[in-house]
mmCIF file of C-alpha atoms in Angstrom:
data_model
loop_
_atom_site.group_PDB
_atom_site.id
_atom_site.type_symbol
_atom_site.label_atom_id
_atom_site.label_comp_id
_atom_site.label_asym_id
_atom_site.label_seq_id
_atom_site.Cartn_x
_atom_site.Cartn_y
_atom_site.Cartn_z
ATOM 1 C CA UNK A 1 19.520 14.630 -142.158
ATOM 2 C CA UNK A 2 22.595 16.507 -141.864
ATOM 3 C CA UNK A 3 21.474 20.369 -142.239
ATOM 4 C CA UNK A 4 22.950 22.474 -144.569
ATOM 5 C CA UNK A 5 24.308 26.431 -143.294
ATOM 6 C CA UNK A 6 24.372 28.906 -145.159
ATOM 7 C CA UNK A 7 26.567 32.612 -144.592
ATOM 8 C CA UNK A 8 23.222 35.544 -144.483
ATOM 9 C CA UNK A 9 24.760 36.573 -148.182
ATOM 10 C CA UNK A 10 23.906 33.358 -149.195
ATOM 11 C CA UNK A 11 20.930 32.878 -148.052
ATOM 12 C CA UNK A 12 19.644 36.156 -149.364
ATOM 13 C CA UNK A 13 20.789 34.810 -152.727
ATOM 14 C CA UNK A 14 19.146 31.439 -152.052
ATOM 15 C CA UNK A 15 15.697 33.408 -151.374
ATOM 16 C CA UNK A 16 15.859 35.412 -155.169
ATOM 17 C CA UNK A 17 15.960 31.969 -156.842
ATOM 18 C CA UNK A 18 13.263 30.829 -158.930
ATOM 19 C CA UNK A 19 11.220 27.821 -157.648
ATOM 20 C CA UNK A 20 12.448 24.723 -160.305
ATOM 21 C CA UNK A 21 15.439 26.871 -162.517
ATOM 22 C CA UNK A 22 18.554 25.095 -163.439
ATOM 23 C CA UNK A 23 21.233 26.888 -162.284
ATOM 24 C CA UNK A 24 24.609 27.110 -162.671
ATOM 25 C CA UNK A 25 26.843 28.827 -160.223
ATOM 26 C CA UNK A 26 30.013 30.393 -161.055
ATOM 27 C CA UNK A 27 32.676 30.444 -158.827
ATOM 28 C CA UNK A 28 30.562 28.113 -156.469
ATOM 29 C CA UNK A 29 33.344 27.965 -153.613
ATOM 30 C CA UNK A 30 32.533 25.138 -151.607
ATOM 31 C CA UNK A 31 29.201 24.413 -153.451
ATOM 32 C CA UNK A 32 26.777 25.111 -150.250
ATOM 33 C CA UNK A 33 24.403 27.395 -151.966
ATOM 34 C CA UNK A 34 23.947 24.766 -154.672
ATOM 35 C CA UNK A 35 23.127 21.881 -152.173
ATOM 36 C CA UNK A 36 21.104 24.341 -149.799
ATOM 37 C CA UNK A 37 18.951 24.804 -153.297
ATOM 38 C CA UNK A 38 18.725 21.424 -154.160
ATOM 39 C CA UNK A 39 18.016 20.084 -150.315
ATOM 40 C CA UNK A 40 14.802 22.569 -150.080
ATOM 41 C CA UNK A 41 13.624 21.537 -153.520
ATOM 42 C CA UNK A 42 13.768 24.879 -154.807
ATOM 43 C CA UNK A 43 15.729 24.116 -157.928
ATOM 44 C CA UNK A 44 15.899 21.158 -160.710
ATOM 45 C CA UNK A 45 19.733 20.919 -161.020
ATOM 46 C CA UNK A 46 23.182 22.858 -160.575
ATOM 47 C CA UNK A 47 25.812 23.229 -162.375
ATOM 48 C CA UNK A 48 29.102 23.845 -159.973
ATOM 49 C CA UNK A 49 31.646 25.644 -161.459
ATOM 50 C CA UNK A 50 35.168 26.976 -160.289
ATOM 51 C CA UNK A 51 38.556 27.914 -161.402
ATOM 52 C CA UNK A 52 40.171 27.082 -158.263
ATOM 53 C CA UNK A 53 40.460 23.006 -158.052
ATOM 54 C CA UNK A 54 40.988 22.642 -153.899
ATOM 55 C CA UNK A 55 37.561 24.649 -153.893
ATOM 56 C CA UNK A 56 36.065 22.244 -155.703
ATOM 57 C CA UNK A 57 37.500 19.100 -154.458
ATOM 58 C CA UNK A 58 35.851 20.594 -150.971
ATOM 59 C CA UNK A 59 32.573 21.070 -153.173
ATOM 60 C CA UNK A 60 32.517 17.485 -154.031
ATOM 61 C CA UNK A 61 33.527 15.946 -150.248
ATOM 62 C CA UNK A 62 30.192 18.299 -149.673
ATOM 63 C CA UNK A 63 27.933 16.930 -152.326
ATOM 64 C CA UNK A 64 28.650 13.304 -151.024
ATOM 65 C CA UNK A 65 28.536 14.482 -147.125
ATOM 66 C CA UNK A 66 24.603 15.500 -147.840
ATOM 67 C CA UNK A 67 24.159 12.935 -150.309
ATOM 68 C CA UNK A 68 22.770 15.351 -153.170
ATOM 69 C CA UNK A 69 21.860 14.285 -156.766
ATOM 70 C CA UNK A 70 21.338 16.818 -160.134
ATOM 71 C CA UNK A 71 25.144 18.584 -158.587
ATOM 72 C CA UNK A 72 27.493 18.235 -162.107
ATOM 73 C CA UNK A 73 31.340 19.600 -160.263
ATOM 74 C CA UNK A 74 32.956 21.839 -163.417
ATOM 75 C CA UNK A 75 36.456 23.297 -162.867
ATOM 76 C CA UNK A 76 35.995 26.112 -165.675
ATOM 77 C CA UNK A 77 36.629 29.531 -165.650
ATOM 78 C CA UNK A 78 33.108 31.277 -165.944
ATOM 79 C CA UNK A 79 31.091 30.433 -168.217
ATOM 80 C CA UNK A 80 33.578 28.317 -170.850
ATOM 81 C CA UNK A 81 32.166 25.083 -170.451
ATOM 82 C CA UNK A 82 28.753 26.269 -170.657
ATOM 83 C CA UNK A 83 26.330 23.942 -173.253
ATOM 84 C CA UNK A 84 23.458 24.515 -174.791
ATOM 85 C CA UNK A 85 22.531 20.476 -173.989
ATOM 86 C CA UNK A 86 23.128 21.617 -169.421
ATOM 87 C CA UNK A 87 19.776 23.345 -170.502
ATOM 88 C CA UNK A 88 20.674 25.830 -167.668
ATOM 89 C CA UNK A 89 18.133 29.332 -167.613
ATOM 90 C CA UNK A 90 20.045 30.775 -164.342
ATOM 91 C CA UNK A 91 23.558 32.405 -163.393
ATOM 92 C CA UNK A 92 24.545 33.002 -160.314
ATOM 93 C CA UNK A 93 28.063 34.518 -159.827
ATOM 94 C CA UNK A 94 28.671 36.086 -155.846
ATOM 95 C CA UNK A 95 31.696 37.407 -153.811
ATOM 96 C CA UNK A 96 33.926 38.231 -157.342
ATOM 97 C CA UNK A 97 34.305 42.232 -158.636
ATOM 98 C CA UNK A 98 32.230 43.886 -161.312
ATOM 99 C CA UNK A 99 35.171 43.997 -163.981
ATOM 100 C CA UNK A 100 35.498 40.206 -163.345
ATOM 101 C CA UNK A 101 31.707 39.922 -163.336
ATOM 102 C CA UNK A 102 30.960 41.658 -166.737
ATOM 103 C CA UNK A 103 33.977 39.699 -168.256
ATOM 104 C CA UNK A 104 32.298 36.251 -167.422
ATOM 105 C CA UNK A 105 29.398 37.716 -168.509
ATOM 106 C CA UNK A 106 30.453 39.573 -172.079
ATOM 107 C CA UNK A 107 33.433 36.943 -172.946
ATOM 108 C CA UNK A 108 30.035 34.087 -173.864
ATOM 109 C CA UNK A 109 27.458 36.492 -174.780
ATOM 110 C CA UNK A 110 26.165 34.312 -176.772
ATOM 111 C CA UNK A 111 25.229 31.941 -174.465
ATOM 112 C CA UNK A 112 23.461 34.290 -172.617
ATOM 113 C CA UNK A 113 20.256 34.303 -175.015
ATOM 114 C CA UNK A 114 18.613 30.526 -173.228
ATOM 115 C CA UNK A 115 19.634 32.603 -169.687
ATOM 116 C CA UNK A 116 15.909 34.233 -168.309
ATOM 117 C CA UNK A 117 17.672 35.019 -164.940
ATOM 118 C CA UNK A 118 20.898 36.499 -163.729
ATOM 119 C CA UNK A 119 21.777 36.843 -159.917
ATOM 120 C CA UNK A 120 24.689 38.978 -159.137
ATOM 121 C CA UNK A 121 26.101 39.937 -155.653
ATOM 122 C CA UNK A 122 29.602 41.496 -156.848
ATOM 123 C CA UNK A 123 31.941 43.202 -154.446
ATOM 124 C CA UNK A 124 32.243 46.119 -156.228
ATOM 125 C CA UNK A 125 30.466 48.789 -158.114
ATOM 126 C CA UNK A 126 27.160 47.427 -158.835
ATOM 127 C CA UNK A 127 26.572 50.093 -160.882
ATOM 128 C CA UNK A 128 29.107 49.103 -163.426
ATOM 129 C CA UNK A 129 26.846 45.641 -163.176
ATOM 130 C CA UNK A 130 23.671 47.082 -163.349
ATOM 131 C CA UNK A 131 24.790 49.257 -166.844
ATOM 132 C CA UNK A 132 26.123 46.144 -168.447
ATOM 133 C CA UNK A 133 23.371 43.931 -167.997
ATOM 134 C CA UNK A 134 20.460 46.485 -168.784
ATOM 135 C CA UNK A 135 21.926 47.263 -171.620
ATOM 136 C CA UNK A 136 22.385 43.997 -172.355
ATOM 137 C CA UNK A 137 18.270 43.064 -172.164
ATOM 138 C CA UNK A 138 17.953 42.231 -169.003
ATOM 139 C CA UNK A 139 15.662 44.133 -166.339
ATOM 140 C CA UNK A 140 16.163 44.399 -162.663
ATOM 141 C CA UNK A 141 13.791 42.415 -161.050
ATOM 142 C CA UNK A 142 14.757 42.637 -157.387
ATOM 143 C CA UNK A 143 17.705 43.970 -155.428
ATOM 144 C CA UNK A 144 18.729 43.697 -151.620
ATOM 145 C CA UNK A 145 21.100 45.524 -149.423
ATOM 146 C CA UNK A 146 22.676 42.807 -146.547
ATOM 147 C CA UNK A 147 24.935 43.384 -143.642
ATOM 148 C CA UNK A 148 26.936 40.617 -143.163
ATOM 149 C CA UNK A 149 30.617 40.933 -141.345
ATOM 150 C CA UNK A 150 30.247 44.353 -141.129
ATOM 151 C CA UNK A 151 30.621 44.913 -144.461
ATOM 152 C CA UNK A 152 27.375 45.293 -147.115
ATOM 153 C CA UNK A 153 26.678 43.478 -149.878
ATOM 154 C CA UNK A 154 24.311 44.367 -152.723
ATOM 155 C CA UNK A 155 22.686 41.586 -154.395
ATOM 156 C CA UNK A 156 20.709 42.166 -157.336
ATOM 157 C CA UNK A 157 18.271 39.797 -159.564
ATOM 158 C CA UNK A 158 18.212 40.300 -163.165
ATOM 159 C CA UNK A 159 15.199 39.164 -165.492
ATOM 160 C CA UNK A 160 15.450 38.791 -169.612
ATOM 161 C CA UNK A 161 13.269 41.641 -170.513
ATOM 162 C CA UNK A 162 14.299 45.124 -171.813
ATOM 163 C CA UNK A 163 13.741 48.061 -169.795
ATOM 164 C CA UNK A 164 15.801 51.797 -169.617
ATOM 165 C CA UNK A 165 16.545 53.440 -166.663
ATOM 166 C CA UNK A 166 18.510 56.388 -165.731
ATOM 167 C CA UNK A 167 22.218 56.709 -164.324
ATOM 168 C CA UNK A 168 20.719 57.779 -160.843
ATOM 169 C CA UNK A 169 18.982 54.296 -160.852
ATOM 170 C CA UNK A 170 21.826 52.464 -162.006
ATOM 171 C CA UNK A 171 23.859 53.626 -159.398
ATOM 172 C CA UNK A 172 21.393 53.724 -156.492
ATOM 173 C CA UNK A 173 19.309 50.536 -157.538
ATOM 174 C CA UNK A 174 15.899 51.224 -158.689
ATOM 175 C CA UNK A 175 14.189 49.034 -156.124
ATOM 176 C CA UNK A 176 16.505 50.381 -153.890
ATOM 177 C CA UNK A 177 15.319 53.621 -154.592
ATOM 178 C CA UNK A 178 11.959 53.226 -153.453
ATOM 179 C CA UNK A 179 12.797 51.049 -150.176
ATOM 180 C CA UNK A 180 15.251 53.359 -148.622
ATOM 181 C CA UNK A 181 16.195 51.859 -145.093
ATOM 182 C CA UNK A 182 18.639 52.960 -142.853
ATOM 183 C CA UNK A 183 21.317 49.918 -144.546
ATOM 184 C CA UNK A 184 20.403 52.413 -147.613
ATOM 185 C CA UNK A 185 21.439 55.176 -145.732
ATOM 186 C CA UNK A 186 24.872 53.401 -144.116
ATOM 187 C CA UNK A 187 25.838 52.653 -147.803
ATOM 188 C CA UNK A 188 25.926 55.770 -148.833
ATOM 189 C CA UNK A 189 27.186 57.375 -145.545
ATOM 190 C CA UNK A 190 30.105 55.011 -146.288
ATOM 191 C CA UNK A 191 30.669 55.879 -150.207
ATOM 192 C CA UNK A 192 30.512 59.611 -148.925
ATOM 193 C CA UNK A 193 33.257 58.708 -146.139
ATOM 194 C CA UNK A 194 35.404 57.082 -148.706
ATOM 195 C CA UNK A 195 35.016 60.274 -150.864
ATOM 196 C CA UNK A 196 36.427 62.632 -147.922
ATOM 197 C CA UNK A 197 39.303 60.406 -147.533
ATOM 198 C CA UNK A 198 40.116 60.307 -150.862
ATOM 199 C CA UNK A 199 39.289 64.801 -150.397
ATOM 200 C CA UNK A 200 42.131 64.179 -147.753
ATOM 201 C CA UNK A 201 44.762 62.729 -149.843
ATOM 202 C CA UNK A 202 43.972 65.021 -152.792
ATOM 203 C CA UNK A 203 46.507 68.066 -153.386
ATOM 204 C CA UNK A 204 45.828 71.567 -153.593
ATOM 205 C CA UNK A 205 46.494 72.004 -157.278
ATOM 206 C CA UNK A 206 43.619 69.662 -158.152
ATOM 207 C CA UNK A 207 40.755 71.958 -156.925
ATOM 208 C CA UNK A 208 38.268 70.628 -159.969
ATOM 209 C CA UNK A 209 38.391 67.642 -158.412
ATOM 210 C CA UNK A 210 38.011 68.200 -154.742
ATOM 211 C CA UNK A 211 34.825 70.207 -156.172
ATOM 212 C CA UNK A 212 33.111 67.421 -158.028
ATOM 213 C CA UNK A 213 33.685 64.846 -155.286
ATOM 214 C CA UNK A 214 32.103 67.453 -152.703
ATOM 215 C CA UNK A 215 29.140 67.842 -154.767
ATOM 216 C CA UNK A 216 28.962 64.373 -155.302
ATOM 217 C CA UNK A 217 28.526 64.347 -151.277
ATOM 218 C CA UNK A 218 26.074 67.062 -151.306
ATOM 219 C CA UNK A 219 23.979 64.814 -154.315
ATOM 220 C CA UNK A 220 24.770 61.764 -152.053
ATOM 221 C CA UNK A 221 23.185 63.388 -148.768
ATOM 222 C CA UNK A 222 19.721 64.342 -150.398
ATOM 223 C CA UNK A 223 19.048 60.683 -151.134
ATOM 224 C CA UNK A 224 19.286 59.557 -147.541
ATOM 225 C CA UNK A 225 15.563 59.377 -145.859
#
């Protein structure tokens, strides 16, 4: 049995999966995380989905390679070629930004009503993510900081089932919030270090907003631990 390795940032999205959902994963790369799932029994079937047709011809040399069943290879952007009949209840979209994210997302709504889970890692702004799907009536049912490559990733797992928060928790992460670690605490050391370059670059003239970005810091600082 040929065994299948996954990057850490996958992994940690492989462990938020529900035991026997039917995924489908947008923008699927090379399809490992699907075959991983499918491999360890933890889901029913995959949908693999791409825009970019090299990624997916690599997808499908994998499927074979580990000789995995219940893998349908889609070359669609998002979720276009979604059908009611897949009978999918899970998205998983990773590595893509959270204007890109929300677009997949908002541009088939309406397809969104059979979906009871929603696993995002985006590589930017989760907040923007977090906003869009809450609103949206879905709750945030777990969340994870990872290092990988030096750089961290926030993946969060969404749940159908309305539930408010408030802008601190959207931007922190609620569970987040509440398991402060010291990746916690690099995050937002490193949002604060972008802020004082972008405090370098800023003229004179534009005082207002050298002010709000230094309280921003000083609101940042008080939610290290």
């Amino acid at each position: 049995m040929i065994n299948v390795k996954l990057s850490k940032r996958l992994k940690d999205i492989a462990d938020l999966v529900d035991k026997d959902s039917k995924i489908i994963d947008v923008g699927c790369d090379h399809a490992l995380l699907d075959i991983y799932l499918l491999k360890k029994n933890i889901i029913k079937k995959a949908i693999a989905s791409d825009v970019n047709e090299g990624a997916l011809n690599q997808a499908k040399r994998n499927i074979k390679l580990h000789n995995v069943k219940k893998i349908s290879v889609r070359l669609s952007d998002g979720l276009n070629d979604l059908k009611k009949e897949d009978d999918i209840d899970t998205i998983v979209i990773s590595g893509l930004g959270d204007k890109k994210i929300i677009d997949i997302l908002n541009n088939d709504k309406d397809k969104l009503k059979d979906i009871k889970l929603i696993i995002i890692q985006s590589n930017t702004n989760p907040y923007n993510v977090r906003r869009y799907l809450s609103l949206n009536g879905y709750k945030i049912e777990d969340e994870k900081l990872i290092l990988e490559n030096n750089i961290i990733y926030t993946i969060i797992k969404f749940k159908k089932q309305f539930k408010k928060y408030s802008k601190k928790e959207l931007f922190f992460g609620p569970i987040l919030l509440k398991n402060k670690n010291d990746l916690f605490n690099k995050n937002i050391q490193n949002i604060i270090d972008k802020n004082n370059n972008i405090l370098k670059m800023l003229p004179k003239r534009m005082f207002i907003k050298k002010i709000k970005i230094k309280y921003n810091n000083i609101k940042l600082k008080k939610e290290m631990k």
